[in-house]
């Protein structure tokens, strides 16, 4: 069959389409139409208008929105597994930061390329990244084809390498924003001040000023551990969110990663300032940090997404695991199976996560970005699938990333038959392994 003309609308017909739109509508069978990088129509194949020039592709299986990773440092594939068993403060100071001080831009490029391919293969189409050497992160993300909200890491980096200051990082981030933001459809630039403990107050105030000028997303770790909360209270007599409010940071568009140790007053503050949250249950459990109260956040109408965090504290980039762990923890802690619903868990990984990043994806509806994935449902995990509710339940409680076969970002197919077409996986794995040994001093 000859390829369709470049401007042709393409219609994908599947056995099931899980839209994750406002009604979480499920179509069996279903179809979506794509024109350029946007969805133009979603519905039953019987209702599709037989327009001339529409290229119809029968894909079978199940189509759903691509998953959204709301918090990651994916280039840390270079440090996967490092420092297991340590609490966050010692894990950072004794293991992670000394190795990160030795990172070159080329290391980060290869680490991010490997991370991007891993994310894409598991069905993640958008990732929000915070890391060093942001131009290397950007280059790898663009080459892989993933949609990336890149918030360059800003802080004073301790360790044995060349000194890095928050001011250097902020200048570099602002320059990157000027150079590329809004010029490449899949890449947007925000600011990533690390935390209240790794950036001095004057640095956070300076970030807030620049973010306001640029209308940039501020992506920051907040109240990840009890010791972080204790330290701010000891120093200033207030919580980390209260400090961020005082410094003007909450006046910006803020994405607060983790947000484990929040009081009711802090949650109200987040509601007042419309702060979005990236919930990272697996990282928080692995580092023994605690469990964020997602039900309390959703009750207040907060935009909550799910994050893998870096692959040194997870240790993979499989968001399906977060999607299952989030409701497991919420229900187990509350002793209430209604504490976090199945459709809500799927929403955290798709539509709500996209809303947290303010990316027009996460839902299959006309006008949204054509970021979608296909799952093989010819598998025990999708049996019996009697009702539409069963399909949602099977996705959250029985399915996994191994069911993802194909991935499209902005209408472009990136993963085909489980292989990432943009990345030479074996070559990148070898490159990252060699560089990781150097960073570990082996
Ligand atoms: Zn993090």
XYZ file of C-alpha atoms and ligand atoms in Angstrom:
443
model
C 0.000 0.000 0.000
C 1.517 3.384 -0.934
C 2.018 5.830 1.966
C -0.751 8.403 2.362
C -0.144 12.009 1.338
C 1.585 13.997 4.088
C -1.499 16.127 4.732
C -3.936 13.193 4.865
C -5.958 12.493 7.962
C -5.201 9.058 9.361
C -7.842 6.967 11.133
C -6.772 4.227 13.551
C -9.417 1.596 14.257
C -8.992 -0.567 17.383
C -10.951 -3.251 19.211
C -11.189 -0.850 22.165
C -10.421 2.824 22.757
C -10.048 4.060 26.348
C -10.395 7.816 25.963
C -9.729 9.082 29.540
C -11.746 12.159 28.575
C -13.993 13.789 31.199
C -16.384 10.807 31.189
C -13.607 8.157 30.896
C -15.572 6.963 27.839
C -14.669 3.520 26.482
C -15.480 2.547 22.901
C -15.605 -1.090 21.796
C -14.663 -0.953 18.965
C -13.374 2.578 18.615
C -11.520 4.852 16.243
C -9.388 7.973 16.467
C -8.410 10.348 13.687
C -5.110 12.202 13.561
C -4.191 15.222 11.466
C -0.624 16.417 11.926
C 0.207 16.313 15.640
C -3.408 16.572 16.860
C -6.413 14.327 17.317
C -9.308 15.540 15.194
C -12.025 13.000 15.979
C -12.733 10.103 18.382
C -15.738 7.794 18.194
C -17.292 4.558 17.026
C -15.989 3.374 13.618
C -19.633 3.202 12.467
C -19.981 6.948 13.053
C -16.796 7.910 11.218
C -17.354 10.075 8.161
C -15.918 8.264 5.119
C -13.880 11.251 4.007
C -11.862 10.994 0.826
C -8.150 11.002 1.505
C -8.475 9.484 4.981
C -5.973 6.693 5.463
C -7.615 3.946 7.542
C -5.353 1.704 9.610
C -6.808 -1.281 11.474
C -4.546 -1.731 14.516
C -6.708 -4.075 16.621
C -5.865 -4.183 20.326
C -6.571 -1.285 22.681
C -5.701 2.371 22.169
C -5.370 4.767 25.097
C -3.559 8.027 25.860
C 0.197 7.805 26.329
C 1.273 7.891 29.967
C 2.677 11.072 31.508
C 5.707 10.934 33.794
C 5.399 14.027 35.965
C 8.787 13.784 37.702
C 11.982 12.220 36.441
C 15.746 12.444 36.251
C 15.922 9.831 33.519
C 19.595 10.352 32.704
C 20.258 8.699 36.076
C 20.194 5.389 34.203
C 23.945 6.015 34.634
C 23.487 5.600 38.408
C 20.815 2.903 38.500
C 20.966 0.911 41.714
C 23.553 3.154 43.412
C 23.311 3.634 47.179
C 20.559 1.103 47.854
C 19.429 1.054 51.465
C 20.420 4.612 52.400
C 18.011 7.379 53.500
C 17.657 10.334 51.112
C 20.140 12.699 52.813
C 22.977 10.122 52.950
C 22.018 8.658 49.574
C 22.446 12.102 47.984
C 25.494 13.309 49.918
C 27.509 10.067 50.069
C 26.690 8.362 46.763
C 24.747 10.376 44.201
C 26.211 13.891 44.330
C 29.872 12.760 44.262
C 29.171 10.759 41.091
C 27.057 13.522 39.561
C 29.928 15.960 40.097
C 31.908 13.823 37.617
C 29.178 13.812 34.953
C 30.017 15.253 31.554
C 27.422 16.565 29.111
C 28.126 13.537 26.937
C 27.413 11.179 29.860
C 24.063 12.874 30.397
C 23.203 12.662 26.695
C 23.716 8.883 26.658
C 21.978 8.383 30.004
C 18.954 10.352 28.830
C 18.833 8.513 25.514
C 18.655 5.188 27.338
C 16.073 6.564 29.764
C 13.938 8.005 26.958
C 13.869 4.679 25.111
C 12.901 2.887 28.328
C 10.091 5.372 28.972
C 8.798 5.178 25.412
C 8.785 1.387 25.307
C 6.714 1.303 28.491
C 4.157 3.689 26.977
C 5.272 7.024 28.429
C 4.853 9.764 25.814
C 5.569 12.831 28.002
C 8.207 13.164 30.687
C 9.019 16.089 32.977
C 12.767 16.092 33.549
C 15.035 17.872 36.007
C 18.775 17.388 35.572
C 22.233 18.839 34.889
C 23.646 19.582 31.454
C 20.180 20.491 30.168
C 21.266 20.908 26.550
C 22.401 17.286 26.545
C 19.063 16.212 28.054
C 17.241 18.244 25.405
C 19.282 16.761 22.557
C 18.631 13.185 23.683
C 14.919 13.821 24.281
C 14.452 15.389 20.849
C 16.371 12.584 19.120
C 14.298 9.921 20.874
C 11.027 11.631 19.903
C 9.585 11.754 23.442
C 7.656 14.847 24.542
C 9.728 16.526 27.250
C 9.029 19.285 29.744
C 12.631 20.041 30.633
C 13.307 21.962 33.841
C 17.096 22.330 34.161
C 18.353 21.476 37.650
C 19.307 24.538 39.694
C 21.458 24.221 42.813
C 24.886 24.420 44.369
C 26.367 21.032 43.549
C 28.705 19.694 46.211
C 31.314 17.122 45.193
C 34.702 16.846 43.637
C 34.124 18.389 40.210
C 34.195 21.985 38.988
C 32.094 24.180 41.305
C 28.544 24.657 40.123
C 26.410 27.400 41.667
C 22.680 28.048 41.579
C 23.346 31.304 39.737
C 25.266 29.471 36.957
C 22.437 26.963 36.636
C 19.751 29.661 36.551
C 21.614 31.641 33.873
C 22.044 28.484 31.787
C 18.354 27.586 32.147
C 17.205 31.079 31.176
C 19.467 30.995 28.115
C 18.114 27.587 27.095
C 14.579 28.925 27.473
C 15.451 31.854 25.206
C 17.054 29.544 22.633
C 14.540 26.720 22.302
C 11.298 27.230 24.246
C 8.317 27.265 21.926
C 10.437 26.480 18.874
C 10.272 22.698 18.985
C 6.842 21.186 19.368
C 7.806 18.375 21.721
C 10.242 20.249 23.956
C 9.369 22.971 26.448
C 11.617 24.581 29.048
C 10.875 25.417 32.682
C 13.069 25.906 35.762
C 14.099 23.154 38.195
C 15.337 24.530 41.526
C 16.183 21.316 43.353
C 14.692 21.960 46.813
C 14.667 24.249 49.836
C 17.745 22.443 51.184
C 19.879 22.497 48.017
C 19.153 26.084 46.920
C 19.606 29.041 49.321
C 16.615 31.304 49.957
C 18.068 34.064 47.791
C 18.409 31.559 44.934
C 14.774 30.473 45.251
C 13.645 34.106 45.238
C 15.744 34.714 42.102
C 14.219 31.646 40.411
C 10.726 32.953 41.227
C 11.561 36.305 39.640
C 12.877 34.740 36.414
C 10.029 32.212 36.248
C 7.491 35.022 36.544
C 9.160 36.955 33.732
C 9.220 33.871 31.483
C 5.881 32.405 32.669
C 7.903 29.211 33.147
C 6.983 26.102 35.119
C 8.887 25.794 38.412
C 9.560 22.119 39.160
C 10.886 21.562 42.693
C 11.210 18.758 45.261
C 9.019 19.675 48.252
C 8.742 18.005 51.673
C 10.115 14.697 50.420
C 11.289 13.566 53.860
C 10.542 14.304 57.481
C 14.109 15.579 58.020
C 13.579 18.157 55.252
C 10.448 19.393 57.014
C 12.223 19.401 60.406
C 15.181 21.390 59.021
C 13.016 24.188 57.615
C 10.993 24.368 60.831
C 14.168 24.515 62.939
C 15.704 27.241 60.766
C 12.661 29.435 60.145
C 9.747 28.114 62.181
C 7.643 27.387 59.113
C 7.040 24.538 56.662
C 8.725 24.188 53.262
C 5.528 25.256 51.399
C 5.207 28.299 53.692
C 8.827 29.204 52.934
C 8.160 28.884 49.192
C 5.126 31.156 49.574
C 7.214 33.751 51.460
C 9.908 33.714 48.756
C 7.379 34.245 45.961
C 7.861 30.793 44.435
C 4.211 29.789 44.880
C 3.148 32.826 42.857
C 4.617 31.000 39.834
C 3.262 27.920 38.055
C 4.637 25.287 40.445
C 4.972 21.514 40.162
C 5.892 20.136 43.594
C 7.490 16.703 43.437
C 6.881 14.227 46.285
C 4.999 16.438 48.798
C 5.010 13.658 51.382
C 5.291 15.641 54.623
C 2.502 18.196 54.239
C 0.142 19.376 56.964
C -3.499 20.166 56.222
C -2.449 23.814 56.213
C 0.236 23.090 53.596
C -2.301 21.256 51.432
C -4.670 24.222 51.737
C -1.785 26.482 50.680
C -1.230 24.285 47.614
C -4.930 24.612 46.827
C -4.843 28.380 47.256
C -1.875 28.762 44.870
C -2.998 25.985 42.459
C 0.234 24.051 43.006
C 0.407 20.793 41.048
C 1.954 17.663 42.590
C 4.073 14.839 41.175
C 3.408 11.783 43.339
C 6.340 9.316 43.317
C 5.178 6.377 45.440
C 7.845 3.880 44.469
C 10.784 6.229 45.023
C 9.308 7.399 48.320
C 8.913 3.809 49.509
C 12.351 2.670 48.307
C 14.090 5.513 50.149
C 11.836 5.070 53.182
C 10.601 8.647 52.914
C 6.892 8.022 53.526
C 3.668 8.132 51.513
C 2.003 11.288 50.203
C -1.705 11.696 50.920
C -3.064 11.676 47.375
C -6.723 11.404 48.456
C -6.334 14.633 50.480
C -4.840 16.315 47.417
C -7.599 15.166 45.079
C -10.247 16.263 47.621
C -8.816 19.781 47.319
C -8.899 19.638 43.514
C -5.112 19.620 43.128
C -3.671 18.509 39.797
C -1.727 15.354 40.699
C 0.440 13.336 38.328
C 2.653 10.294 38.855
C 6.431 10.316 38.692
C 8.998 7.573 38.418
C 11.687 9.854 39.894
C 15.199 8.883 38.787
C 16.165 5.301 38.028
C 18.546 5.325 40.997
C 15.609 5.478 43.402
C 13.004 3.332 41.690
C 14.937 1.572 39.877
C 13.097 1.486 36.547
C 11.123 3.958 34.472
C 7.941 1.904 34.312
C 5.023 4.189 35.190
C 2.597 1.237 35.207
C 4.115 0.279 38.558
C 3.383 3.754 39.963
C -0.163 3.557 38.613
C -0.799 0.399 40.632
C 1.199 1.330 43.736
C -0.552 4.695 44.196
C -4.023 3.217 44.841
C -2.554 0.224 46.735
C -0.865 2.549 49.229
C -3.821 4.924 49.477
C -6.253 2.058 50.138
C -3.932 0.152 52.462
C -3.183 3.171 54.640
C -6.822 4.309 54.778
C -8.056 0.711 55.162
C -10.610 1.762 52.597
C -10.886 0.248 49.092
C -12.613 3.446 48.002
C -9.715 5.707 49.022
C -8.407 6.001 45.460
C -10.564 4.681 42.627
C -9.402 2.652 39.656
C -10.370 5.275 37.081
C -8.689 7.914 39.278
C -5.439 5.905 39.283
C -5.529 5.733 35.491
C -6.308 9.461 35.436
C -3.207 10.258 37.530
C -1.062 8.516 34.905
C -2.751 10.257 31.959
C -5.095 13.246 31.984
C -4.363 14.640 35.458
C -0.621 14.221 34.919
C -0.849 16.135 31.645
C -2.886 18.844 33.387
C -0.222 19.031 36.127
C 2.355 19.816 33.430
C -0.113 21.916 31.417
C 0.491 19.755 28.356
C -2.517 19.257 26.065
C -2.249 15.462 26.126
C -3.391 12.643 28.427
C -6.844 12.251 26.864
C -8.105 11.005 23.526
C -10.368 13.819 22.399
C -10.468 16.146 19.418
C -8.023 19.016 19.773
C -5.607 17.243 22.119
C -2.129 16.183 21.066
C -1.975 12.845 19.245
C 0.031 11.068 21.971
C -1.353 7.543 22.215
C -0.352 3.922 22.748
C -1.553 0.518 21.615
C -1.779 -2.475 23.950
C -1.996 -6.125 23.012
C -5.145 -7.340 24.766
C -4.938 -10.892 23.458
C -3.679 -11.899 26.885
C -5.003 -13.362 30.143
C -4.650 -9.957 31.826
C -7.587 -8.692 29.734
C -9.895 -11.660 30.297
C -12.808 -11.568 30.932
C -13.245 -7.869 30.105
C -17.017 -8.234 30.271
C -17.868 -4.586 30.954
C -16.255 -1.219 30.308
C -15.407 -1.061 34.037
C -13.609 -4.393 33.671
C -11.363 -2.872 31.016
C -10.297 -0.075 33.394
C -9.757 -2.590 36.194
C -7.691 -4.866 33.971
C -5.527 -1.923 32.877
C -4.720 -0.856 36.444
C -4.711 -4.153 38.340
C -3.649 -6.802 35.815
C -1.895 -5.170 32.842
C 1.664 -3.887 32.708
C 4.129 -2.251 30.377
C 4.724 -5.625 28.696
C 1.363 -5.184 26.954
C 2.455 -1.947 25.226
C 3.285 -2.716 21.583
C 3.194 0.641 19.764
C 3.593 4.291 20.747
C 2.827 7.535 18.889
C 3.962 11.004 19.989
C 2.426 13.976 18.211
C 1.050 11.627 15.554
C 4.463 10.133 14.830
C 4.986 6.445 15.548
C 8.063 6.016 17.744
C 7.657 2.456 19.088
C 6.710 -0.259 16.616
C 6.186 -3.884 17.685
C 7.802 -3.124 21.083
C 10.982 -1.672 19.545
C 11.952 1.991 19.859
C 12.634 3.023 16.254
C 14.648 6.136 17.154
C 17.252 4.637 19.489
C 19.848 1.898 18.915
C 19.067 0.196 22.198
C 21.983 -2.258 22.360
C 24.531 0.398 21.408
C 23.193 2.860 23.975
C 23.186 0.219 26.718
C 26.864 -0.525 26.050
C 27.748 3.187 26.068
C 25.925 3.830 29.358
C 27.492 0.774 31.016
C 31.008 1.950 30.135
C 30.375 5.481 31.370
C 28.657 4.270 34.560
C 31.757 2.262 35.496
C 33.890 5.393 35.201
C 31.459 7.403 37.355
C 31.516 4.654 39.988
C 35.330 4.764 39.979
C 35.601 1.150 38.788
Zn 13.493 13.750 42.121
